[in-house]
mmCIF file with all atom_site columns, C-alpha atoms in Angstrom:
data_model
loop_
_atom_site.group_PDB
_atom_site.id
_atom_site.type_symbol
_atom_site.label_atom_id
_atom_site.label_alt_id
_atom_site.label_comp_id
_atom_site.label_asym_id
_atom_site.label_entity_id
_atom_site.label_seq_id
_atom_site.pdbx_PDB_ins_code
_atom_site.Cartn_x
_atom_site.Cartn_y
_atom_site.Cartn_z
_atom_site.occupancy
_atom_site.B_iso_or_equiv
_atom_site.pdbx_formal_charge
_atom_site.auth_seq_id
_atom_site.auth_comp_id
_atom_site.auth_asym_id
_atom_site.auth_atom_id
_atom_site.pdbx_PDB_model_num
ATOM 1   C CA . MET J 1 1   ? -6.060  -17.784 -14.619 1.00 0.00 ? 1   MET J CA 1
ATOM 2   C CA . ASN J 1 2   ? -6.195  -14.598 -16.709 1.00 0.00 ? 2   ASN J CA 1
ATOM 3   C CA . GLU J 1 3   ? -6.136  -11.284 -14.794 1.00 0.00 ? 3   GLU J CA 1
ATOM 4   C CA . LYS J 1 4   ? -8.950  -9.860  -16.924 1.00 0.00 ? 4   LYS J CA 1
ATOM 5   C CA . ASN J 1 5   ? -11.257 -12.642 -15.747 1.00 0.00 ? 5   ASN J CA 1
ATOM 6   C CA . GLN J 1 6   ? -9.677  -12.937 -12.326 1.00 0.00 ? 6   GLN J CA 1
ATOM 7   C CA . THR J 1 7   ? -12.039 -12.555 -9.425  1.00 0.00 ? 7   THR J CA 1
ATOM 8   C CA . ILE J 1 8   ? -11.153 -12.559 -5.788  1.00 0.00 ? 8   ILE J CA 1
ATOM 9   C CA . PRO J 1 9   ? -13.250 -14.982 -3.754  1.00 0.00 ? 9   PRO J CA 1
ATOM 10  C CA . GLY J 1 10  ? -15.550 -13.382 -1.182  1.00 0.00 ? 10  GLY J CA 1
ATOM 11  C CA . LYS J 1 11  ? -13.293 -14.163 1.759   1.00 0.00 ? 11  LYS J CA 1
ATOM 12  C CA . SER J 1 12  ? -11.386 -11.823 4.037   1.00 0.00 ? 12  SER J CA 1
ATOM 13  C CA . TYR J 1 13  ? -8.234  -13.913 4.493   1.00 0.00 ? 13  TYR J CA 1
ATOM 14  C CA . PHE J 1 14  ? -6.258  -16.247 2.248   1.00 0.00 ? 14  PHE J CA 1
ATOM 15  C CA . ARG J 1 15  ? -3.430  -18.692 2.923   1.00 0.00 ? 15  ARG J CA 1
ATOM 16  C CA . ILE J 1 16  ? -0.386  -18.655 0.662   1.00 0.00 ? 16  ILE J CA 1
ATOM 17  C CA . GLY J 1 17  ? -1.533  -21.766 -1.223  1.00 0.00 ? 17  GLY J CA 1
ATOM 18  C CA . GLU J 1 18  ? -4.819  -20.096 -2.131  1.00 0.00 ? 18  GLU J CA 1
ATOM 19  C CA . VAL J 1 19  ? -3.033  -16.912 -3.161  1.00 0.00 ? 19  VAL J CA 1
ATOM 20  C CA . SER J 1 20  ? -0.594  -18.809 -5.379  1.00 0.00 ? 20  SER J CA 1
ATOM 21  C CA . ARG J 1 21  ? -3.487  -20.700 -7.047  1.00 0.00 ? 21  ARG J CA 1
ATOM 22  C CA . ILE J 1 22  ? -5.438  -17.473 -7.658  1.00 0.00 ? 22  ILE J CA 1
ATOM 23  C CA . LEU J 1 23  ? -2.367  -15.771 -9.122  1.00 0.00 ? 23  LEU J CA 1
ATOM 24  C CA . GLY J 1 24  ? -1.167  -18.811 -11.033 1.00 0.00 ? 24  GLY J CA 1
ATOM 25  C CA . VAL J 1 25  ? 2.354   -18.646 -9.581  1.00 0.00 ? 25  VAL J CA 1
ATOM 26  C CA . GLU J 1 26  ? 4.325   -20.784 -7.155  1.00 0.00 ? 26  GLU J CA 1
ATOM 27  C CA . PRO J 1 27  ? 4.274   -19.920 -3.418  1.00 0.00 ? 27  PRO J CA 1
ATOM 28  C CA . HIS J 1 28  ? 7.977   -19.005 -3.482  1.00 0.00 ? 28  HIS J CA 1
ATOM 29  C CA . VAL J 1 29  ? 7.160   -16.300 -6.058  1.00 0.00 ? 29  VAL J CA 1
ATOM 30  C CA . VAL J 1 30  ? 4.519   -14.853 -3.728  1.00 0.00 ? 30  VAL J CA 1
ATOM 31  C CA . ARG J 1 31  ? 7.033   -14.848 -0.863  1.00 0.00 ? 31  ARG J CA 1
ATOM 32  C CA . TYR J 1 32  ? 9.621   -13.146 -3.080  1.00 0.00 ? 32  TYR J CA 1
ATOM 33  C CA . TRP J 1 33  ? 7.166   -10.435 -4.139  1.00 0.00 ? 33  TRP J CA 1
ATOM 34  C CA . GLU J 1 34  ? 6.281   -9.970  -0.480  1.00 0.00 ? 34  GLU J CA 1
ATOM 35  C CA . SER J 1 35  ? 9.954   -9.282  0.264   1.00 0.00 ? 35  SER J CA 1
ATOM 36  C CA . GLU J 1 36  ? 10.323  -6.857  -2.675  1.00 0.00 ? 36  GLU J CA 1
ATOM 37  C CA . PHE J 1 37  ? 7.090   -4.858  -2.442  1.00 0.00 ? 37  PHE J CA 1
ATOM 38  C CA . ARG J 1 38  ? 6.182   -3.118  0.812   1.00 0.00 ? 38  ARG J CA 1
ATOM 39  C CA . TRP J 1 39  ? 2.481   -3.020  -0.094  1.00 0.00 ? 39  TRP J CA 1
ATOM 40  C CA . VAL J 1 40  ? 2.157   -6.730  0.595   1.00 0.00 ? 40  VAL J CA 1
ATOM 41  C CA . LYS J 1 41  ? 2.199   -7.393  4.335   1.00 0.00 ? 41  LYS J CA 1
ATOM 42  C CA . PRO J 1 42  ? 0.511   -10.647 5.301   1.00 0.00 ? 42  PRO J CA 1
ATOM 43  C CA . ILE J 1 43  ? -0.494  -11.250 8.872   1.00 0.00 ? 43  ILE J CA 1
ATOM 44  C CA . ARG J 1 44  ? 1.280   -14.047 10.731  1.00 0.00 ? 44  ARG J CA 1
ATOM 45  C CA . THR J 1 45  ? -0.819  -16.506 12.721  1.00 0.00 ? 45  THR J CA 1
ATOM 46  C CA . LYS J 1 46  ? 0.270   -17.981 16.053  1.00 0.00 ? 46  LYS J CA 1
ATOM 47  C CA . SER J 1 47  ? 1.630   -20.947 14.119  1.00 0.00 ? 47  SER J CA 1
ATOM 48  C CA . ASP J 1 48  ? 3.642   -18.473 11.963  1.00 0.00 ? 48  ASP J CA 1
ATOM 49  C CA . GLN J 1 49  ? 1.615   -19.056 8.789   1.00 0.00 ? 49  GLN J CA 1
ATOM 50  C CA . ARG J 1 50  ? 1.136   -16.196 6.347   1.00 0.00 ? 50  ARG J CA 1
ATOM 51  C CA . VAL J 1 51  ? -2.435  -14.975 5.979   1.00 0.00 ? 51  VAL J CA 1
ATOM 52  C CA . TYR J 1 52  ? -3.071  -12.494 3.187   1.00 0.00 ? 52  TYR J CA 1
ATOM 53  C CA . ARG J 1 53  ? -5.881  -9.955  3.284   1.00 0.00 ? 53  ARG J CA 1
ATOM 54  C CA . LYS J 1 54  ? -7.949  -8.944  0.285   1.00 0.00 ? 54  LYS J CA 1
ATOM 55  C CA . LYS J 1 55  ? -5.868  -5.754  -0.149  1.00 0.00 ? 55  LYS J CA 1
ATOM 56  C CA . ASP J 1 56  ? -2.685  -7.875  -0.204  1.00 0.00 ? 56  ASP J CA 1
ATOM 57  C CA . LEU J 1 57  ? -4.184  -10.071 -2.902  1.00 0.00 ? 57  LEU J CA 1
ATOM 58  C CA . GLU J 1 58  ? -5.233  -7.022  -4.936  1.00 0.00 ? 58  GLU J CA 1
ATOM 59  C CA . ALA J 1 59  ? -1.691  -5.639  -4.671  1.00 0.00 ? 59  ALA J CA 1
ATOM 60  C CA . LEU J 1 60  ? -0.247  -8.999  -5.761  1.00 0.00 ? 60  LEU J CA 1
ATOM 61  C CA . ILE J 1 61  ? -2.571  -9.114  -8.776  1.00 0.00 ? 61  ILE J CA 1
ATOM 62  C CA . ASN J 1 62  ? -1.356  -5.628  -9.695  1.00 0.00 ? 62  ASN J CA 1
ATOM 63  C CA . ILE J 1 63  ? 2.271   -6.669  -9.246  1.00 0.00 ? 63  ILE J CA 1
ATOM 64  C CA . LYS J 1 64  ? 1.806   -9.745  -11.425 1.00 0.00 ? 64  LYS J CA 1
ATOM 65  C CA . LYS J 1 65  ? 0.205   -7.622  -14.147 1.00 0.00 ? 65  LYS J CA 1
ATOM 66  C CA . LEU J 1 66  ? 3.083   -5.132  -14.080 1.00 0.00 ? 66  LEU J CA 1
ATOM 67  C CA . LEU J 1 67  ? 5.739   -7.857  -14.168 1.00 0.00 ? 67  LEU J CA 1
ATOM 68  C CA . TYR J 1 68  ? 4.210   -10.419 -16.521 1.00 0.00 ? 68  TYR J CA 1
ATOM 69  C CA . GLU J 1 69  ? 1.962   -8.429  -18.871 1.00 0.00 ? 69  GLU J CA 1
ATOM 70  C CA . GLU J 1 70  ? 3.559   -4.988  -18.950 1.00 0.00 ? 70  GLU J CA 1
ATOM 71  C CA . LYS J 1 71  ? 7.090   -6.458  -18.662 1.00 0.00 ? 71  LYS J CA 1
ATOM 72  C CA . PHE J 1 72  ? 8.331   -4.124  -15.918 1.00 0.00 ? 72  PHE J CA 1
ATOM 73  C CA . THR J 1 73  ? 11.415  -5.023  -13.912 1.00 0.00 ? 73  THR J CA 1
ATOM 74  C CA . ILE J 1 74  ? 11.034  -5.339  -10.128 1.00 0.00 ? 74  ILE J CA 1
ATOM 75  C CA . GLN J 1 75  ? 12.441  -1.824  -9.710  1.00 0.00 ? 75  GLN J CA 1
ATOM 76  C CA . GLY J 1 76  ? 10.227  -0.456  -12.499 1.00 0.00 ? 76  GLY J CA 1
ATOM 77  C CA . ALA J 1 77  ? 7.118   -2.083  -11.017 1.00 0.00 ? 77  ALA J CA 1
ATOM 78  C CA . ARG J 1 78  ? 8.002   -0.642  -7.605  1.00 0.00 ? 78  ARG J CA 1
ATOM 79  C CA . ARG J 1 79  ? 8.373   2.821   -9.168  1.00 0.00 ? 79  ARG J CA 1
ATOM 80  C CA . GLN J 1 80  ? 5.078   2.436   -11.046 1.00 0.00 ? 80  GLN J CA 1
ATOM 81  C CA . LEU J 1 81  ? 3.242   1.425   -7.868  1.00 0.00 ? 81  LEU J CA 1
ATOM 82  C CA . ASN J 1 82  ? 4.699   4.452   -6.059  1.00 0.00 ? 82  ASN J CA 1
ATOM 83  C CA . LEU J 1 83  ? 3.415   6.732   -8.829  1.00 0.00 ? 83  LEU J CA 1
ATOM 84  C CA . SER J 1 84  ? -0.065  5.217   -8.783  1.00 0.00 ? 84  SER J CA 1
ATOM 85  C CA . ARG J 1 85  ? -0.487  5.564   -5.011  1.00 0.00 ? 85  ARG J CA 1
ATOM 86  C CA . PRO J 1 86  ? -2.224  8.760   -3.921  1.00 0.00 ? 86  PRO J CA 1
ATOM 87  C CA . GLN J 1 87  ? 0.292   11.099  -2.332  1.00 0.00 ? 87  GLN J CA 1
ATOM 88  C CA . LYS J 1 88  ? -0.506  12.963  0.872   1.00 0.00 ? 88  LYS J CA 1
ATOM 89  C CA . LYS J 1 89  ? -0.946  16.616  0.082   1.00 0.00 ? 89  LYS J CA 1
ATOM 90  C CA . LEU J 1 90  ? 1.195   18.941  2.171   1.00 0.00 ? 90  LEU J CA 1
ATOM 91  C CA . PRO J 1 91  ? -0.221  22.338  3.112   1.00 0.00 ? 91  PRO J CA 1
ATOM 92  C CA . ALA J 1 92  ? 1.018   25.254  1.048   1.00 0.00 ? 92  ALA J CA 1
ATOM 93  C CA . PRO J 1 93  ? 3.808   27.335  2.661   1.00 0.00 ? 93  PRO J CA 1
ATOM 94  C CA . ASP J 1 94  ? 1.465   30.358  2.958   1.00 0.00 ? 94  ASP J CA 1
ATOM 95  C CA . ASP J 1 95  ? -1.094  28.208  4.744   1.00 0.00 ? 95  ASP J CA 1
ATOM 96  C CA . GLN J 1 96  ? 1.593   26.891  7.108   1.00 0.00 ? 96  GLN J CA 1
ATOM 97  C CA . ASN J 1 97  ? 2.792   30.421  7.896   1.00 0.00 ? 97  ASN J CA 1
ATOM 98  C CA . ARG J 1 98  ? -0.772  31.547  8.602   1.00 0.00 ? 98  ARG J CA 1
ATOM 99  C CA . ARG J 1 99  ? -1.303  28.618  10.976  1.00 0.00 ? 99  ARG J CA 1
ATOM 100 C CA . LEU J 1 100 ? 1.979   29.361  12.761  1.00 0.00 ? 100 LEU J CA 1
ATOM 101 C CA . ARG J 1 101 ? 1.024   33.037  13.231  1.00 0.00 ? 101 ARG J CA 1
ATOM 102 C CA . GLU J 1 102 ? -2.374  32.009  14.650  1.00 0.00 ? 102 GLU J CA 1
ATOM 103 C CA . LEU J 1 103 ? -0.696  29.543  16.992  1.00 0.00 ? 103 LEU J CA 1
ATOM 104 C CA . LYS J 1 104 ? 1.803   32.172  18.138  1.00 0.00 ? 104 LYS J CA 1
ATOM 105 C CA . ARG J 1 105 ? -1.005  34.666  18.848  1.00 0.00 ? 105 ARG J CA 1
ATOM 106 C CA . GLY J 1 106 ? -2.880  32.027  20.818  1.00 0.00 ? 106 GLY J CA 1
ATOM 107 C CA . LEU J 1 107 ? 0.204   31.168  22.865  1.00 0.00 ? 107 LEU J CA 1
ATOM 108 C CA . MET J 1 108 ? 0.863   34.842  23.614  1.00 0.00 ? 108 MET J CA 1
ATOM 109 C CA . VAL J 1 109 ? -2.722  35.212  24.879  1.00 0.00 ? 109 VAL J CA 1
ATOM 110 C CA . ILE J 1 110 ? -2.244  32.186  27.132  1.00 0.00 ? 110 ILE J CA 1
ATOM 111 C CA . ARG J 1 111 ? 1.058   33.612  28.368  1.00 0.00 ? 111 ARG J CA 1
ATOM 112 C CA . GLU J 1 112 ? -0.618  36.910  29.313  1.00 0.00 ? 112 GLU J CA 1
ATOM 113 C CA . ILE J 1 113 ? -3.397  35.051  31.136  1.00 0.00 ? 113 ILE J CA 1
ATOM 114 C CA . VAL J 1 114 ? -0.919  32.939  33.112  1.00 0.00 ? 114 VAL J CA 1
ATOM 115 C CA . SER J 1 115 ? 1.405   35.896  33.974  1.00 0.00 ? 115 SER J CA 1
#
């Protein structure tokens, strides 16, 4: 199945056999990618079967594209996925200092009230 025409069925959960058929790779390849890429975390059932969510399947499709079409190595694909993920924005140092000063003032007021 070609990734350009690849559609994910309208289900919430997929077993490894379904995932391997959708991706066009063997189940052992899916398990290997699962071990190499932290974005793929299937749920385990009581009988210890892997159940992949839609977001896992989307990540696997992305991984396959990076490895097979764009010819990235495992490490390169991992790096590329890290770059494409939105990073959490940290507050600017000035903003942090302002918040700390406000917190200190508030604590001093509480201290005066308690004393």
